[in-house]
CSV table of C-alpha atoms in Angstrom, one decimal:
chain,number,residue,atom,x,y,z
T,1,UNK,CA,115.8,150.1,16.2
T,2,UNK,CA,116.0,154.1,15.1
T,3,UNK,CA,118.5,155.8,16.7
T,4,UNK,CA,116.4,158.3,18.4
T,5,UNK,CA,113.8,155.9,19.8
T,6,UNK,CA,113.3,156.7,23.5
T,7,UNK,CA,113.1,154.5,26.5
T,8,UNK,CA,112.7,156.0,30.4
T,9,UNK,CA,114.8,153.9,33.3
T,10,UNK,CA,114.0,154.4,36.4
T,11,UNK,CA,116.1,154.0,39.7
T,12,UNK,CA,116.8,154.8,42.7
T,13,UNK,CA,118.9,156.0,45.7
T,14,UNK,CA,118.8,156.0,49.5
T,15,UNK,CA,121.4,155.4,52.4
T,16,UNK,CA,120.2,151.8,52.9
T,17,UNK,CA,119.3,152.4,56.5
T,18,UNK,CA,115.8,151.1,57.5
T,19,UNK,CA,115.8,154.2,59.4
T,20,UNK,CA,116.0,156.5,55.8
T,21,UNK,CA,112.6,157.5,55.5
T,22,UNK,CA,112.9,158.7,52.0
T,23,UNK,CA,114.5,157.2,48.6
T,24,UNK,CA,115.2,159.4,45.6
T,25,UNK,CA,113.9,158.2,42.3
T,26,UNK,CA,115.5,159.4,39.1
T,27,UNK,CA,113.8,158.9,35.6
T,28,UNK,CA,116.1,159.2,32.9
T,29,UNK,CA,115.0,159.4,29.1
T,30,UNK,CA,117.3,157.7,26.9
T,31,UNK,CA,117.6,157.3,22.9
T,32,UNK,CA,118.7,154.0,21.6
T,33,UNK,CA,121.9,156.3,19.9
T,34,UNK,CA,122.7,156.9,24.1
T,35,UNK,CA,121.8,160.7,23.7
T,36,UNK,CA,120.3,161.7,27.2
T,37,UNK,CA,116.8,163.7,26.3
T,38,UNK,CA,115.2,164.5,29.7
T,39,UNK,CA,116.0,164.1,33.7
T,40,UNK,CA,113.0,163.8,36.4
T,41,UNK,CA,112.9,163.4,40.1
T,42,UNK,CA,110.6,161.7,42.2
T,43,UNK,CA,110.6,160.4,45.9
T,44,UNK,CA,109.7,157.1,47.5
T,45,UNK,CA,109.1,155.5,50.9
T,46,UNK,CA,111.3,153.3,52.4
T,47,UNK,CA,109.9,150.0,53.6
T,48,UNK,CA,106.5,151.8,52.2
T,49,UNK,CA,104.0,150.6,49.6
T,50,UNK,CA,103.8,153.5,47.5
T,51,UNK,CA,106.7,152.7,44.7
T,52,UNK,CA,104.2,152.1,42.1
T,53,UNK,CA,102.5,155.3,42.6
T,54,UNK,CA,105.9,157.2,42.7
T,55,UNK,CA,107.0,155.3,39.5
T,56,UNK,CA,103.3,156.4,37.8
T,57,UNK,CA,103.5,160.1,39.3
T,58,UNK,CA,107.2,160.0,37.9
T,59,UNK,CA,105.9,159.2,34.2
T,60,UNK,CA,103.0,161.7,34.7
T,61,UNK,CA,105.4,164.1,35.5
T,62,UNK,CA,107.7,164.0,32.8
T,63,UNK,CA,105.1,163.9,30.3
T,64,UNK,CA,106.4,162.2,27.4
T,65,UNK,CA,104.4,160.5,24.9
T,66,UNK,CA,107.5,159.7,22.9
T,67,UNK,CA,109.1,157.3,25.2
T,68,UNK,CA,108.5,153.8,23.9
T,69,UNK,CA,109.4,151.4,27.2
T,70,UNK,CA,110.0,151.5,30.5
T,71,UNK,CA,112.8,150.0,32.4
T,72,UNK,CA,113.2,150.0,36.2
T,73,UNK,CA,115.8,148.9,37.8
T,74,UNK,CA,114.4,145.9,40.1
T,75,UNK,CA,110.8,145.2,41.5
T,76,UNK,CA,111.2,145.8,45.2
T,77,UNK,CA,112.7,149.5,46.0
T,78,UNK,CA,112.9,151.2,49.3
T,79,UNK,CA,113.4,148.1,51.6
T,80,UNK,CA,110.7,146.2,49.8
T,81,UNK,CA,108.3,148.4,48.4
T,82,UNK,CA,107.0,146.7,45.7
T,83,UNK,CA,106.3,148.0,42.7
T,84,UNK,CA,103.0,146.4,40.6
T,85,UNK,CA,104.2,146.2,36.7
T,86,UNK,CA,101.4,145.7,35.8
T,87,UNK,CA,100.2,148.9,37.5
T,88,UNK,CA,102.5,150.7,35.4
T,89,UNK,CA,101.9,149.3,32.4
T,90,UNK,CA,98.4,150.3,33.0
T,91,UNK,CA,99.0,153.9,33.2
T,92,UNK,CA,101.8,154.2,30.9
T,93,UNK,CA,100.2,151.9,28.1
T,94,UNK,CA,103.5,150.7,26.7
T,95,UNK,CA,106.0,148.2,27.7
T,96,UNK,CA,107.3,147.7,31.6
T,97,UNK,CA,110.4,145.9,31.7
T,98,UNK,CA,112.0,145.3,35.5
T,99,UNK,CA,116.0,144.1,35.3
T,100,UNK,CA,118.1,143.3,38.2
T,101,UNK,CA,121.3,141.9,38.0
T,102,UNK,CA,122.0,139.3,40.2
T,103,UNK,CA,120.6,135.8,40.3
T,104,UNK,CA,118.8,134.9,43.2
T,105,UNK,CA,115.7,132.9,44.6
T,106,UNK,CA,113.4,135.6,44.9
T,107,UNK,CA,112.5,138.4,47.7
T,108,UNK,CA,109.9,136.1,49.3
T,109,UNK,CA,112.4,134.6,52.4
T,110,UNK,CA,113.6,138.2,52.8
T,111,UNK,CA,110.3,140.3,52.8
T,112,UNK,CA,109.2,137.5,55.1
T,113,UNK,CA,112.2,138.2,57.9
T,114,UNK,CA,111.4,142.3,57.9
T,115,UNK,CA,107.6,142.1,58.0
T,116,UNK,CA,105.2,140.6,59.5
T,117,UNK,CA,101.1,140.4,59.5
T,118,UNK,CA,99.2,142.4,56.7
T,119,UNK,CA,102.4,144.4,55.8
T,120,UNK,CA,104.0,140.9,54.7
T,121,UNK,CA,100.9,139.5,53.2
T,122,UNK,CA,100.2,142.9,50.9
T,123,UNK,CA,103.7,142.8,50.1
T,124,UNK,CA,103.7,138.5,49.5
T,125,UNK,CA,100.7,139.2,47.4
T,126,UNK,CA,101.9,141.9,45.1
T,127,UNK,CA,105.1,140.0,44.8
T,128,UNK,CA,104.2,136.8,43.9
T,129,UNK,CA,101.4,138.3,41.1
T,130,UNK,CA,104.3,139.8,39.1
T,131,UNK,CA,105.6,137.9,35.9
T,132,UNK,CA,108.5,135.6,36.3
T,133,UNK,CA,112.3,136.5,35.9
T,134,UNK,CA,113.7,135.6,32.8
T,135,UNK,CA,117.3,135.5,32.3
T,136,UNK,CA,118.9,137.1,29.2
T,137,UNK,CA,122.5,137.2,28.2
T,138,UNK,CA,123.5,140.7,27.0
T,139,UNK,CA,127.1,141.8,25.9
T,140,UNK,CA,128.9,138.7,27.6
T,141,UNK,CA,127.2,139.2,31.0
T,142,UNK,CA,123.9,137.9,32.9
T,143,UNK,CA,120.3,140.1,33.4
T,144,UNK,CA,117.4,139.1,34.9
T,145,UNK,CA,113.9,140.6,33.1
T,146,UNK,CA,110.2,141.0,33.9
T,147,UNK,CA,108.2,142.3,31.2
T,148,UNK,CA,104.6,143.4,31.1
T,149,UNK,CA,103.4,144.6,27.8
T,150,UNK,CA,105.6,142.8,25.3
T,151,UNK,CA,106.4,139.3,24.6
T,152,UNK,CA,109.7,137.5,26.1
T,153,UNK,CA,111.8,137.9,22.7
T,154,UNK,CA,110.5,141.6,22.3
T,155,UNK,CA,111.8,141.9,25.7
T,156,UNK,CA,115.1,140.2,24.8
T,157,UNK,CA,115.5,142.0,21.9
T,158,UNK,CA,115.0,145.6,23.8
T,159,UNK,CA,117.6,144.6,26.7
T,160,UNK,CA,120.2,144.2,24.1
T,161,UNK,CA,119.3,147.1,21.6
T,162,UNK,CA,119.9,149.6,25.1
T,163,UNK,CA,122.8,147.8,26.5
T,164,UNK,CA,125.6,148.7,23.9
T,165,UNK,CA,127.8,148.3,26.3
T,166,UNK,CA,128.7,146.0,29.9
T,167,UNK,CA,125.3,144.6,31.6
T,168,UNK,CA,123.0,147.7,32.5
T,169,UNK,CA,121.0,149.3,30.1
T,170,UNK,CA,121.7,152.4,29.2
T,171,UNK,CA,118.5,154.0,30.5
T,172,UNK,CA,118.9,152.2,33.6
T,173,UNK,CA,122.5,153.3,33.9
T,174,UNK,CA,121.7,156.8,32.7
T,175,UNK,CA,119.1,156.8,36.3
T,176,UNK,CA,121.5,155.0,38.7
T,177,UNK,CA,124.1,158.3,38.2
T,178,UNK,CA,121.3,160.9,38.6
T,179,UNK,CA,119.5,159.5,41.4
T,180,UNK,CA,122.5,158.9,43.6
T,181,UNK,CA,123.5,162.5,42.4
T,182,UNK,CA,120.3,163.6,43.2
T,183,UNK,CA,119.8,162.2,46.3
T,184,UNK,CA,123.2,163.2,47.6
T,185,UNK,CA,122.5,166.8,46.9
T,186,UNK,CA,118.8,166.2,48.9
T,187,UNK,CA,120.4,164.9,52.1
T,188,UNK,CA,123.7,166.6,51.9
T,189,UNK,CA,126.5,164.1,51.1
């Protein structure tokens, strides 16, 4: 991969509270050579269903046709609001990849306990029509990927290319720090 090929992470930031109303979202551009090339900031509802739109308004909003992928750091942000990849790959035309870093059995028993009625079947629904995790083994350590928009070894391949070091891609890393910067400078911490 060139060194200055781009990719935009996305995460995010909140107190963790059911009660937050608000998460911060950070994009972050990032080259493959780890040089940061742009910041963005975008909000999100907790325990809403507007994270794909705030992921898509994000992307608008930083306007970069020279980003190549997009990571985001999980599926479900904000107390479970869900975000479609395939949504996003729609409006960004170019590969969606979703990483987490834990192993688990899925979000269904958990979305299950803190909704109930059509909130729990929109969310159910949206959840279960995402791509499967895959797991890929990056720098000695365990991640688990999504990917809309490019084939599983493509995705392989781009996990380890932006993770020259530890577990987290650098994009992803890059939009950890900002958004919990970001978020504490919103709310005051």
């Amino acid at each position: 991969m060139k060194p200055g090929t781009r990719a935009l992470g996305v995460a995010e930031s909140y107190d963790g509270s059911r009660d937050a109303e608000e998460s911060t979202l950070a994009g972050a551009v990032v080259r493959a050579d780890r040089a940061v090339d742009g910041v963005r900031f975008e909000r999100c509802t907790v325990g809403g269903t507007d994270a794909t739109e705030s992921v898509r308004s994000l992307t608008d909003r930083l306007a970069r046709e020279d980003v190549r992928y997009v990571f985001l750091a999980g599926i479900a942000l904000s107390w479970y609001n869900v975000v479609d990849l395939y949504g996003v790959h729609d409006a960004v035309d170019r590969p969606v990849l979703s990483v987490t870093f834990e192993e688990s059995d899925g979000l269904e028993a958990a979305i299950a306990q803190a909704f109930e009625g059509d909130a729990l079947e929109r969310r159910l629904e949206l959840y279960r029509a995402q791509p499967p995790r895959r797991r890929v083994e990056v720098n000695d350590q365990e991640v688990f990927v999504r990917c809309v928009g490019a084939g599983e070894e493509t995705a392989e391949r781009l996990v380890r290319e932006f993770t020259p070091a530890g577990g987290r891609p650098e994009p992803l890393r890059v939009a950890r720090q900002v958004a919990r910067a970001g978020h504490a400078y919103r709310f005051g911490e």
